[in-house]
PDB file of C-alpha atoms and ligand atoms in Angstrom:
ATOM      1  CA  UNK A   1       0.000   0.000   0.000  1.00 31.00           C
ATOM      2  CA  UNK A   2       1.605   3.451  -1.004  1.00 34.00           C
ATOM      3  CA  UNK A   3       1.903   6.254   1.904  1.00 34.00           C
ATOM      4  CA  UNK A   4      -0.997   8.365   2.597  1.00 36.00           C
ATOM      5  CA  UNK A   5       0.061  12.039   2.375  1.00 36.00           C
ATOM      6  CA  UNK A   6      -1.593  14.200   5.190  1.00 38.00           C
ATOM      7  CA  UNK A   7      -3.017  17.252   4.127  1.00 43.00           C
ATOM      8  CA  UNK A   8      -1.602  20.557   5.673  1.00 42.00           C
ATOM      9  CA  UNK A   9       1.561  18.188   7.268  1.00 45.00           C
ATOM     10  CA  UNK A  10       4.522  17.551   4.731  1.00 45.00           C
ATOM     11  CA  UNK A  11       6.188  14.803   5.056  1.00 45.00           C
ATOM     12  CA  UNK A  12      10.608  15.010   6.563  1.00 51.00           C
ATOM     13  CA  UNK A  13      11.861  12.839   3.797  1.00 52.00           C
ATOM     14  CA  UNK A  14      12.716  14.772   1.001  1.00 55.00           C
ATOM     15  CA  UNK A  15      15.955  14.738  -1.688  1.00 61.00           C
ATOM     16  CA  UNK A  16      18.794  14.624   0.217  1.00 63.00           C
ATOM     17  CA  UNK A  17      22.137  16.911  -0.503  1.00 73.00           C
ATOM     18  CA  UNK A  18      25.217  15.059  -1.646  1.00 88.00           C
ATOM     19  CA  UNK A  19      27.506  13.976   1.942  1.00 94.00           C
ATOM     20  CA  UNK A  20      29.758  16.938   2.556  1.00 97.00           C
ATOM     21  CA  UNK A  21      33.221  15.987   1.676  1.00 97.00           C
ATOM     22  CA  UNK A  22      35.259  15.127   4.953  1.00 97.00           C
ATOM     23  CA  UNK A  23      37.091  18.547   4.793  1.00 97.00           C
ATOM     24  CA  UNK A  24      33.732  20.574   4.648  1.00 97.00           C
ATOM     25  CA  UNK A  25      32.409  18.528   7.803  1.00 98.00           C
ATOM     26  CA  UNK A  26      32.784  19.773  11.558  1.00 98.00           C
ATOM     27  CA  UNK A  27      32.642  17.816  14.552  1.00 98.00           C
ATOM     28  CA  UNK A  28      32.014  18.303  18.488  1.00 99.00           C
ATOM     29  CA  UNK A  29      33.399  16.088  20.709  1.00 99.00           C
ATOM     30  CA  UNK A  30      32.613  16.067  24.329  1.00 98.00           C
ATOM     31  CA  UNK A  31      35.087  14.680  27.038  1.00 98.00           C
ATOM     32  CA  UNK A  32      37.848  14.973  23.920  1.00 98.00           C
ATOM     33  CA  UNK A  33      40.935  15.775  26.608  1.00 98.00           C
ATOM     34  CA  UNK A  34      41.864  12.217  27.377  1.00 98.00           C
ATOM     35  CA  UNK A  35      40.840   8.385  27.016  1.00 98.00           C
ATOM     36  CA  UNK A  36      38.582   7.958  23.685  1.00 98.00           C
ATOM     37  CA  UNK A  37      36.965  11.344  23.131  1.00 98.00           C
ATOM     38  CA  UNK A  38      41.259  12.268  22.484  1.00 98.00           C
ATOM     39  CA  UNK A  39      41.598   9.455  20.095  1.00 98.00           C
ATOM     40  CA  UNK A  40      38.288  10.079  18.295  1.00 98.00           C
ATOM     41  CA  UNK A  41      39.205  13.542  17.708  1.00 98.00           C
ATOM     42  CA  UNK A  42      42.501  12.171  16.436  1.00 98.00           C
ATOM     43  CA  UNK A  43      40.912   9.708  13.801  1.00 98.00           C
ATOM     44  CA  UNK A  44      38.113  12.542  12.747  1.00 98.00           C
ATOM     45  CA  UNK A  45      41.199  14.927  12.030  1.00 98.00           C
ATOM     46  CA  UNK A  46      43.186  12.168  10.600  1.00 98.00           C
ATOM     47  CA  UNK A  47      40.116  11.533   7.917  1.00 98.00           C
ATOM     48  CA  UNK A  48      40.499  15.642   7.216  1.00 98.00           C
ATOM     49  CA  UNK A  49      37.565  16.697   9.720  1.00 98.00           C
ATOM     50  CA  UNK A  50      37.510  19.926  11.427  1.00 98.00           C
ATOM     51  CA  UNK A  51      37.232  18.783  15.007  1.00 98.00           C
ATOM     52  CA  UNK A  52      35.901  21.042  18.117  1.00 98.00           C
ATOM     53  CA  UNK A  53      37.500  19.064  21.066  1.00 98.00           C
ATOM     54  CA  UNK A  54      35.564  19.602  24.061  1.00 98.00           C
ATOM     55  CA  UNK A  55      36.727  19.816  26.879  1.00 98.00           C
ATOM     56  CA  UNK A  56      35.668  20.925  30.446  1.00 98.00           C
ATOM     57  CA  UNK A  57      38.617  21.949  31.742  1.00 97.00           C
ATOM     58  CA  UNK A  58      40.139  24.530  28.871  1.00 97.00           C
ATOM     59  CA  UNK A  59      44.126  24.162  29.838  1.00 98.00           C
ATOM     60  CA  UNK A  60      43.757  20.218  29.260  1.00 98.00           C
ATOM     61  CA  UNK A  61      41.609  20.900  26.262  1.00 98.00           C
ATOM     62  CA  UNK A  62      44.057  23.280  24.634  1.00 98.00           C
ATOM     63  CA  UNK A  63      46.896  21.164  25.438  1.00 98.00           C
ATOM     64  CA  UNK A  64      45.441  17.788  23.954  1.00 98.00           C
ATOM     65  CA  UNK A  65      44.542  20.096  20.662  1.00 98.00           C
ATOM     66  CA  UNK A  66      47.528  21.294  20.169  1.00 98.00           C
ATOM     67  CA  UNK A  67      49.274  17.768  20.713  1.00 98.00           C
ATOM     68  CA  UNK A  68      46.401  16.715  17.481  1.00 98.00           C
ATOM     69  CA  UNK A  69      47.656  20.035  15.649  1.00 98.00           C
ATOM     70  CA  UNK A  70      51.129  19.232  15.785  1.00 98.00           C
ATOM     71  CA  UNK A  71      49.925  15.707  14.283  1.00 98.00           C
ATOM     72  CA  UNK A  72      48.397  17.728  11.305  1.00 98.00           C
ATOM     73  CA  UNK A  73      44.999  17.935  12.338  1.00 98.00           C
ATOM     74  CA  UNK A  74      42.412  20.672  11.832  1.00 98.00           C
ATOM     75  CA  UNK A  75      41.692  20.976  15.904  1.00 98.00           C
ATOM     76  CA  UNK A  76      40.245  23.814  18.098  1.00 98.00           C
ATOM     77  CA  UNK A  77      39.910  23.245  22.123  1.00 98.00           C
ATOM     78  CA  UNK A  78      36.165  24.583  22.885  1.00 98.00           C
ATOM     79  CA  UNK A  79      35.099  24.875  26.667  1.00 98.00           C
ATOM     80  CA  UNK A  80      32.133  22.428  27.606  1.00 98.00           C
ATOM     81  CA  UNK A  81      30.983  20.788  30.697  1.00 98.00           C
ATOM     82  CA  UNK A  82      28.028  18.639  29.685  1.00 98.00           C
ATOM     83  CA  UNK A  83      26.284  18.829  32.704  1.00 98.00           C
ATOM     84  CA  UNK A  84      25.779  23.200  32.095  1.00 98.00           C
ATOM     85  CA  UNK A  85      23.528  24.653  30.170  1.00 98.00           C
ATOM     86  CA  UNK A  86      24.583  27.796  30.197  1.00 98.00           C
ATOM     87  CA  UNK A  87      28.274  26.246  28.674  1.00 98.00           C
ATOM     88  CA  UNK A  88      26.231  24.047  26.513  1.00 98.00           C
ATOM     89  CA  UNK A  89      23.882  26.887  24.850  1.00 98.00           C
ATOM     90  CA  UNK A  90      27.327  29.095  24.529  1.00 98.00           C
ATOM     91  CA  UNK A  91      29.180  26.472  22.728  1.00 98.00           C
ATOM     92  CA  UNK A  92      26.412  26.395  20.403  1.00 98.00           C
ATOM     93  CA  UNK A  93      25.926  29.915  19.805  1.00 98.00           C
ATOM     94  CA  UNK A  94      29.922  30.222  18.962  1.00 98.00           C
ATOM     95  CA  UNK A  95      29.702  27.163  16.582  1.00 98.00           C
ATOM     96  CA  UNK A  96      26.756  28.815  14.925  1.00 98.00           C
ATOM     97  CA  UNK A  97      28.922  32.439  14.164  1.00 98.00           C
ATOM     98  CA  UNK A  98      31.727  30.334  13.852  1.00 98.00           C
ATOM     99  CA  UNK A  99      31.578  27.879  11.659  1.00 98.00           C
ATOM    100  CA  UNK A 100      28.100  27.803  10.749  1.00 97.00           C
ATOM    101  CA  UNK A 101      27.193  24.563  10.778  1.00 97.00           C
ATOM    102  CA  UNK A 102      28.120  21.172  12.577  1.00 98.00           C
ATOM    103  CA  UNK A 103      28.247  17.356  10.614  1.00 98.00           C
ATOM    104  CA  UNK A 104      28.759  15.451  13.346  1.00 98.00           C
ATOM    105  CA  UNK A 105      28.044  14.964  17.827  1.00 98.00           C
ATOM    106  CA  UNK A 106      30.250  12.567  19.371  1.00 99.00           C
ATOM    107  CA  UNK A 107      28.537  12.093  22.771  1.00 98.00           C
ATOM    108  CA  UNK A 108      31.487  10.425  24.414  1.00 98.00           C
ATOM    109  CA  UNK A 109      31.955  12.721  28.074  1.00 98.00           C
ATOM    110  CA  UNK A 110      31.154  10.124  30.631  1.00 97.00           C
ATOM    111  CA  UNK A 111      32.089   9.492  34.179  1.00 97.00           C
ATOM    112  CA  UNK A 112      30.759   7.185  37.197  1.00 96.00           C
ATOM    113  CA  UNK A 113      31.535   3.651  36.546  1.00 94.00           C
ATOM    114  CA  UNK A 114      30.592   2.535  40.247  1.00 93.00           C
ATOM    115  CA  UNK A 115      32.160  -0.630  40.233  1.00 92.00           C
ATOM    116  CA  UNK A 116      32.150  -1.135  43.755  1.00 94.00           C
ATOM    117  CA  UNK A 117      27.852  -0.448  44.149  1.00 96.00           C
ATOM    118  CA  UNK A 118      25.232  -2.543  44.388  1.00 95.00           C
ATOM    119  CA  UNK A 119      21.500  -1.628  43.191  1.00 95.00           C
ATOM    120  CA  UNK A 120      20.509  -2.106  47.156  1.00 96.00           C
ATOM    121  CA  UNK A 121      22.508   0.556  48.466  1.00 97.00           C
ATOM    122  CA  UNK A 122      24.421   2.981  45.912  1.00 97.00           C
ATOM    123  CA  UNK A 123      23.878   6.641  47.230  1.00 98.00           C
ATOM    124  CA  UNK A 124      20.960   7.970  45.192  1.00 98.00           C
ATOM    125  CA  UNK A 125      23.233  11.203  44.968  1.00 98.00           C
ATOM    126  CA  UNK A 126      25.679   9.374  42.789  1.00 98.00           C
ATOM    127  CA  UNK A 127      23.227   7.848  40.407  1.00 98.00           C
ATOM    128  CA  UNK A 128      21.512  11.553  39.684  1.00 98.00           C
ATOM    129  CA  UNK A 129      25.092  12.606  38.960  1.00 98.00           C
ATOM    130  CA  UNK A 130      25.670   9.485  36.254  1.00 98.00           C
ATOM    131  CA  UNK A 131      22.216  10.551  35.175  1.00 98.00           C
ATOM    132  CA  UNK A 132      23.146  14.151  34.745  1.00 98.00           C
ATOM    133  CA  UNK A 133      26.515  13.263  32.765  1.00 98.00           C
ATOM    134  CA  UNK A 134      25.584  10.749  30.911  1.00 98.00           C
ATOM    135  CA  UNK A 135      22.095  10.499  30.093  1.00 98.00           C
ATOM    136  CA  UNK A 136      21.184  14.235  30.096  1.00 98.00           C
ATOM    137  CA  UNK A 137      24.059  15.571  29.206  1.00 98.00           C
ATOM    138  CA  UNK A 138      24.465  13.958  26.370  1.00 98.00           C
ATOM    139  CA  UNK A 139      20.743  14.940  25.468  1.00 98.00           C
ATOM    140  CA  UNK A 140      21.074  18.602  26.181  1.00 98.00           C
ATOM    141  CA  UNK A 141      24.248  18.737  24.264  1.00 98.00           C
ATOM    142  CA  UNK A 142      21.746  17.098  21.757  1.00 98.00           C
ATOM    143  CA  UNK A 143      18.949  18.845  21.464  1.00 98.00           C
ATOM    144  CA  UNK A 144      21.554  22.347  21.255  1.00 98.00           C
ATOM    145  CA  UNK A 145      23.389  21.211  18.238  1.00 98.00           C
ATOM    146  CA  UNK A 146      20.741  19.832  16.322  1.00 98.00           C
ATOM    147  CA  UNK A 147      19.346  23.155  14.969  1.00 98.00           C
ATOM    148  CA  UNK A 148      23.219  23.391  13.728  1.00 98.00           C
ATOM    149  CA  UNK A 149      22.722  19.715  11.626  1.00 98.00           C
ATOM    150  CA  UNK A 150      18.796  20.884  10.688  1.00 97.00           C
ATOM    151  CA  UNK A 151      20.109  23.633   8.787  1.00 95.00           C
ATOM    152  CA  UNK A 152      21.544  22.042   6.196  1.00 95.00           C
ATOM    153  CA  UNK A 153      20.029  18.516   6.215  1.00 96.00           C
ATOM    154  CA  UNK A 154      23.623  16.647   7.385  1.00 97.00           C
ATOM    155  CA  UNK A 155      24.184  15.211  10.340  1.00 98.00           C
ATOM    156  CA  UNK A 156      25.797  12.244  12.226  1.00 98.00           C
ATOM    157  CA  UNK A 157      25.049  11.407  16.133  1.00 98.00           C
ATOM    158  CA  UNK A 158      27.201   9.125  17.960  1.00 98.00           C
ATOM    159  CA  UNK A 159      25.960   8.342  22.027  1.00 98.00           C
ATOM    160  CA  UNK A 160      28.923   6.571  23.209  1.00 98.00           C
ATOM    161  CA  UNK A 161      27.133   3.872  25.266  1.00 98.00           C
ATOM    162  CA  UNK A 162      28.549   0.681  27.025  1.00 97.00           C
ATOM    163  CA  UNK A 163      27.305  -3.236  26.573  1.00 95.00           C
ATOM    164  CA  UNK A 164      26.608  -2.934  30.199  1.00 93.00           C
ATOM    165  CA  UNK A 165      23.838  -0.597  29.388  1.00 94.00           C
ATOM    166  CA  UNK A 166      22.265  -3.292  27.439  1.00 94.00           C
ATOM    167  CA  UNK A 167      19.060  -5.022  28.833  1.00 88.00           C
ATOM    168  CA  UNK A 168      20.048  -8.275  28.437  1.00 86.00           C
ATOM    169  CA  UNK A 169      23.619  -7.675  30.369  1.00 87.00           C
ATOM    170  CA  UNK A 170      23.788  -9.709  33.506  1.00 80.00           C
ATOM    171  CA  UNK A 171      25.781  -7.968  36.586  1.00 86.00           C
ATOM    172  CA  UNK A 172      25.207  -6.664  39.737  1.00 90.00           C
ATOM    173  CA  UNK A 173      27.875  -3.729  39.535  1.00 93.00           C
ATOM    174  CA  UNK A 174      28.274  -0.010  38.464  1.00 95.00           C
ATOM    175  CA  UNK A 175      24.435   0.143  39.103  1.00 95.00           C
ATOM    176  CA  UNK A 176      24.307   4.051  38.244  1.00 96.00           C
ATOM    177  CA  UNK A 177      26.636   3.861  35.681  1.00 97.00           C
ATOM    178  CA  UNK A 178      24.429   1.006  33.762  1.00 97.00           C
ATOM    179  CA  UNK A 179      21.204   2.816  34.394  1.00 97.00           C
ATOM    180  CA  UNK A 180      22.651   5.951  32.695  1.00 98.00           C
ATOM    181  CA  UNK A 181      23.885   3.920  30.053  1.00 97.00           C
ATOM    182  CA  UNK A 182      20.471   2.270  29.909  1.00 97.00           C
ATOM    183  CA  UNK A 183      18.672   5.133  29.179  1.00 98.00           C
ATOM    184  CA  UNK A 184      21.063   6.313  26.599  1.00 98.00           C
ATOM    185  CA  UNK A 185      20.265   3.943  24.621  1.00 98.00           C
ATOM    186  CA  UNK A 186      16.338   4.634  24.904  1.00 98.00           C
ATOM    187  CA  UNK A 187      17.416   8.135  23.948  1.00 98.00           C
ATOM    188  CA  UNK A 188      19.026   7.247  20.706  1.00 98.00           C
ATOM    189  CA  UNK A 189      16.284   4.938  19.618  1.00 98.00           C
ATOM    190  CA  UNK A 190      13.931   7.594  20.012  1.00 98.00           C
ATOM    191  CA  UNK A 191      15.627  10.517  18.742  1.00 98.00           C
ATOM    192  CA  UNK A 192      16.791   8.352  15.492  1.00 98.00           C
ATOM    193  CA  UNK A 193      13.225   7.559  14.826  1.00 98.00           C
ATOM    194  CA  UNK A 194      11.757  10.944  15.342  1.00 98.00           C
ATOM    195  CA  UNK A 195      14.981  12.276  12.675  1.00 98.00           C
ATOM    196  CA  UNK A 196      14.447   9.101  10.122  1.00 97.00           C
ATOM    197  CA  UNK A 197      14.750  10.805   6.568  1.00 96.00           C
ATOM    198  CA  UNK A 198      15.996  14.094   7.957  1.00 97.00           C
ATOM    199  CA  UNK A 199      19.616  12.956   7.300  1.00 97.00           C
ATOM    200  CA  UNK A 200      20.824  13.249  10.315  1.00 98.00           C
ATOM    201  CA  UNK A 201      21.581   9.503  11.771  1.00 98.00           C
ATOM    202  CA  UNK A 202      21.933   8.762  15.521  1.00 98.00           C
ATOM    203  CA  UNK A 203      23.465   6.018  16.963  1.00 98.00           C
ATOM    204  CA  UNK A 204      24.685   4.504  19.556  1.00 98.00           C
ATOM    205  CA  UNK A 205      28.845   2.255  20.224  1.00 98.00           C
ATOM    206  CA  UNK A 206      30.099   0.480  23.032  1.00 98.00           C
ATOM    207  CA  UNK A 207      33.803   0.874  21.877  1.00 98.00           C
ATOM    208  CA  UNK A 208      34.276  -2.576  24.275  1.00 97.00           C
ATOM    209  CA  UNK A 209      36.315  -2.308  27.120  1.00 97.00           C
ATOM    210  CA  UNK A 210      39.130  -0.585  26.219  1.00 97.00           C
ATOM    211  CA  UNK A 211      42.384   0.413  28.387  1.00 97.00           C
ATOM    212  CA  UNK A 212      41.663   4.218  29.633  1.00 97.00           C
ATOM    213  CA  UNK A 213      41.209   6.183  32.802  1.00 95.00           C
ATOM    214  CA  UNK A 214      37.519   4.468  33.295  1.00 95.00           C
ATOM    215  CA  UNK A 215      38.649   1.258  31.995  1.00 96.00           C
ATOM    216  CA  UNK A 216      42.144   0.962  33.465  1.00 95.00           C
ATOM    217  CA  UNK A 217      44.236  -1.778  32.817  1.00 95.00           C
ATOM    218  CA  UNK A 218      43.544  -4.920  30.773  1.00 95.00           C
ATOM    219  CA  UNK A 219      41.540  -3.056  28.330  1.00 96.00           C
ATOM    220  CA  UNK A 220      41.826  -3.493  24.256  1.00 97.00           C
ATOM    221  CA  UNK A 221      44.214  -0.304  22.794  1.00 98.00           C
ATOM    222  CA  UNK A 222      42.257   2.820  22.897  1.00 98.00           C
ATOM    223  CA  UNK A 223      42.145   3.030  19.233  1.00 98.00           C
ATOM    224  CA  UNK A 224      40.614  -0.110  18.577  1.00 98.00           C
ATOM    225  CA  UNK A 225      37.869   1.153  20.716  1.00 98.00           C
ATOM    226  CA  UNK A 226      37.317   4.680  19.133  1.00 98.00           C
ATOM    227  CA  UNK A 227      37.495   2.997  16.029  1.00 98.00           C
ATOM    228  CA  UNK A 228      34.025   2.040  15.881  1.00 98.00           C
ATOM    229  CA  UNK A 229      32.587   5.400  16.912  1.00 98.00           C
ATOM    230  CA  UNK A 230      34.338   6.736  14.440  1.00 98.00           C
ATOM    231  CA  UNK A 231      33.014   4.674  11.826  1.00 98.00           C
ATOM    232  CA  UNK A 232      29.247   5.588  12.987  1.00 98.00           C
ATOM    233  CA  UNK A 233      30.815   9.357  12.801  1.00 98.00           C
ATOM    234  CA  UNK A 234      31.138   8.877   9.190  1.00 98.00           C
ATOM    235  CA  UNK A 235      28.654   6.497   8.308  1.00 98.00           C
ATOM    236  CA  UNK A 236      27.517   7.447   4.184  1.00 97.00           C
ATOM    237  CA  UNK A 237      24.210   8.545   3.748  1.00 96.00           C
ATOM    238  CA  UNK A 238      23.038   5.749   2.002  1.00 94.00           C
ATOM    239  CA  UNK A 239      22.089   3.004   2.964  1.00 94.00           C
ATOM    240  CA  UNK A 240      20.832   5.200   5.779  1.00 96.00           C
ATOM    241  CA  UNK A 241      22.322   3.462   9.043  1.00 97.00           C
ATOM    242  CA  UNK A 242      20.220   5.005  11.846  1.00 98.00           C
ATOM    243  CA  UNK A 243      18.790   3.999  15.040  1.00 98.00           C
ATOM    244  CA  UNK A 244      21.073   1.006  15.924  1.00 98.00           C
ATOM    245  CA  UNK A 245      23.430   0.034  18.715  1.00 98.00           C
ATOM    246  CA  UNK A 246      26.842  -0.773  17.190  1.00 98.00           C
ATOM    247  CA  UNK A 247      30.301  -2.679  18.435  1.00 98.00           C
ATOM    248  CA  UNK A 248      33.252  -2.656  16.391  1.00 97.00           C
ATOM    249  CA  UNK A 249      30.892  -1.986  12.678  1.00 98.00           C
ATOM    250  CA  UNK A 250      28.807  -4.753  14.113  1.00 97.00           C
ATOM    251  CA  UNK A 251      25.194  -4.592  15.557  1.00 98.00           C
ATOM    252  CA  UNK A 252      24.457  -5.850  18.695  1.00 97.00           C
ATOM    253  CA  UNK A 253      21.094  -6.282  20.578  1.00 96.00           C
ATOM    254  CA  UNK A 254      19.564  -3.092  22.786  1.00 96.00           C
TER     255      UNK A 254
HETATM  256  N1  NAP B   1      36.848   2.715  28.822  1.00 74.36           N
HETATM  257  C1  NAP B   1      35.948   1.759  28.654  1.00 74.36           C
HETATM  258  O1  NAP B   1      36.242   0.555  28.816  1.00 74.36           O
HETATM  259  C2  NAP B   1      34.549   2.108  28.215  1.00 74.36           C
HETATM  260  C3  NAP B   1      33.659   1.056  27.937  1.00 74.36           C
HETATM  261  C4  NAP B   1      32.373   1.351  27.519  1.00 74.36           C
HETATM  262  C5  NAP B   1      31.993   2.681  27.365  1.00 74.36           C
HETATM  263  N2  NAP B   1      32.866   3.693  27.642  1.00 74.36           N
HETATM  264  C6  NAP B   1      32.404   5.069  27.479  1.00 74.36           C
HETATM  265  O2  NAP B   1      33.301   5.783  26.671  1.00 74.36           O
HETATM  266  C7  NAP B   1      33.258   7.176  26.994  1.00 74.36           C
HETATM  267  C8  NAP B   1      34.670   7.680  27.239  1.00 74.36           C
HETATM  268  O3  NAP B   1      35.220   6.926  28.299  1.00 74.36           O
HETATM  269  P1  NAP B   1      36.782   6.881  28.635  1.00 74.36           P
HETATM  270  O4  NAP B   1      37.085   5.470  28.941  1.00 74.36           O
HETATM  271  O5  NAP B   1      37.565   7.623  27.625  1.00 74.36           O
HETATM  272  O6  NAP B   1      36.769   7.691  30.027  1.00 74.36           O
HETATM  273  P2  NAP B   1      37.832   8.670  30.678  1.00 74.36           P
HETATM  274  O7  NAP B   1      39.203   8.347  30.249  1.00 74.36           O
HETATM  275  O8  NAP B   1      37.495   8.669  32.123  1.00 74.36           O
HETATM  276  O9  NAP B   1      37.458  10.106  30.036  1.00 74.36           O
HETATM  277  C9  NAP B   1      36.208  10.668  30.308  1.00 74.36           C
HETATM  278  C10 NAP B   1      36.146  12.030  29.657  1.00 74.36           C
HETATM  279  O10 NAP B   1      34.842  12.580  29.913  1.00 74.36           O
HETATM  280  C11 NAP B   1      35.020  13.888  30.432  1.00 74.36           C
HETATM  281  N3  NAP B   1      33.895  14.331  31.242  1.00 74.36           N
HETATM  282  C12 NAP B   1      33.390  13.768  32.357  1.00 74.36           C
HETATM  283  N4  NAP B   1      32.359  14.504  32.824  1.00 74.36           N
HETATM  284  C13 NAP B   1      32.237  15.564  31.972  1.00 74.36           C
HETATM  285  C14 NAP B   1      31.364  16.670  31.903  1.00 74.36           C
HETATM  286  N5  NAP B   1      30.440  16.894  32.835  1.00 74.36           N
HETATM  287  N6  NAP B   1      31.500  17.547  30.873  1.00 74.36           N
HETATM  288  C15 NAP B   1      32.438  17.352  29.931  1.00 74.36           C
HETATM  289  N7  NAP B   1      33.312  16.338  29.947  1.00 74.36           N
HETATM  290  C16 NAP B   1      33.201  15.450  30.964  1.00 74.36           C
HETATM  291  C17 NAP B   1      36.332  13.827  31.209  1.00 74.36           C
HETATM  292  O11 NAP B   1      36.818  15.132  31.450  1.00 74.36           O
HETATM  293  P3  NAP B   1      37.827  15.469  32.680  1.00 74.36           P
HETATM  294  O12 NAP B   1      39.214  15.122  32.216  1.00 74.36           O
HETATM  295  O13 NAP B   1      37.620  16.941  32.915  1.00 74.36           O
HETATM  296  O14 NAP B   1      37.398  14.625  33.849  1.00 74.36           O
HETATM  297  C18 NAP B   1      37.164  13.021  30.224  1.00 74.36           C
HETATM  298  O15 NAP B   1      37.637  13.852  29.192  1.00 74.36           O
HETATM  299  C19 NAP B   1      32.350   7.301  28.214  1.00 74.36           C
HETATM  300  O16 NAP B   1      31.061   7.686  27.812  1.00 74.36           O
HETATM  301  C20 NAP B   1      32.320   5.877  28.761  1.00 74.36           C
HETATM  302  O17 NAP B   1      31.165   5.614  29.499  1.00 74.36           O
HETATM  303  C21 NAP B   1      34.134   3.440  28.065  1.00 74.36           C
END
């Protein structure tokens, strides 16, 4: 049966633009000072991106892009603490006079992997905080930049998740942190539904468990684990890609 076309509502899915060549595109990173947000930025440059490394504490963020710059990479330290809005809504504001336009949101700023908590008795304090970071943070970073995709009809969201966010993921531990991560993941699949056609993709990586402040020791080689997030960061526009939960270019279940 063909669509039904609602009078008075047009429909999101029209002709979409060429991909902007890697050189044209822009990119925010959150949390881009160390761990994987660093070596994310440093594969988006690599591929000839212009990457906005966020960072929340601007000394660390200046020195990490100027350690990509000296690499050769097109990289400028902005100032962003996820959990702010008022740093959030400025960020966009100086991307918008600045540049115009952004391609791609790598949600990767995380924090509070509670290993040591149980579901019983983890301080309700400390899972609002994971919540704040990395469930609304993320969003409200989201729903600022958007507008800057919107505008011309390009974009590419990653929410850097974690398998232990998954519902079928057995475990006791890091009961905030997997909550959080939990409800990222409801967050993608809705916003990548609402934005179907728009051309602007969202979705979500665990990059595995990968050797880094929060993963410490043991851990696969950072870039092996940015790698995949990455790949979602540049995902083509067709076949349109959108609305899934992604390790290592693979799918794997919600
Ligand atoms: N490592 C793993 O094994 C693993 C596995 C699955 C998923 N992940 C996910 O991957 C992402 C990156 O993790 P990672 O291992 O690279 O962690 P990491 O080394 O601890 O780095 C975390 C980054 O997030 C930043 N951040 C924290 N809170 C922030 C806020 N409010 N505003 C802005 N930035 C903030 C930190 O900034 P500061 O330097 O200022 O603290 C830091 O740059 C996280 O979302 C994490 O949950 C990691």
């Amino acid at each position: 049966m063909s669509a039904v076309a609602f009078p008075g509502r047009p429909s999101r899915r029209r002709t979409l633009a060429p991909d902007p060549e890697p050189s044209q595109r822009v990119a925010l990173v959150s949390g881009a000072n160390r761990g994987l947000g660093f070596e994310i930025s440093r594969q988006l440059a690599a591929a000839g991106v212009t990457v906005l490394l966020g960072a929340r504490k601007p000394l660390l963020g200046e020195k990490a892009a100027r350690q990509l710059r000296r690499e050769g990479g097109s990289v400028i330290s902005v100032p962003l603490d996820v959990t702010s809005a008022d740093s959030v809504r400025e960020l966009a504001a100086r991307i918008g006079s600045e540049h115009g336009r952004l391609d791609i949101l790598v949600n990767n700023a995380g924090a509070y992997f509670d290993v040591d908590n149980q579901a019983s008795s983890v301080d309700i304090d400390l899972v609002r905080q994971a919540l704040e970071t990395n469930l609304l943070g993320a969003w409200r970073l989201t729903e600022a930049m958007l507008p800057l995709m919107q505008r011309h009809g390009y974009g590419r969201i990653v929410n850097v998740s974690s398998g232990c966010g998954a519902a079928d993921s057995d475990g006791t531990s890091c009961p905030a942190y997997r909550v959080s991560k939990a409800a990222l993941n409801s967050h993608t699949r809705m916003l990548a539904a609402e934005l179907a056609g728009s051309g602007v993709l969202v979705n979500a990586v665990c990059p595995g468990w990968v050797a880094t402040d929060m993963g410490g020791h043991g851990g696969r080689p950072v870039a092996e684990g940015a790698s995949g997030i990455v790949w979602a960061a540049m995902l083509p526009s067709r076949p349109a890609i959108n609305g899934g939960f992604f390790r290592d270019r693979q799918r794997i279940d919600w």
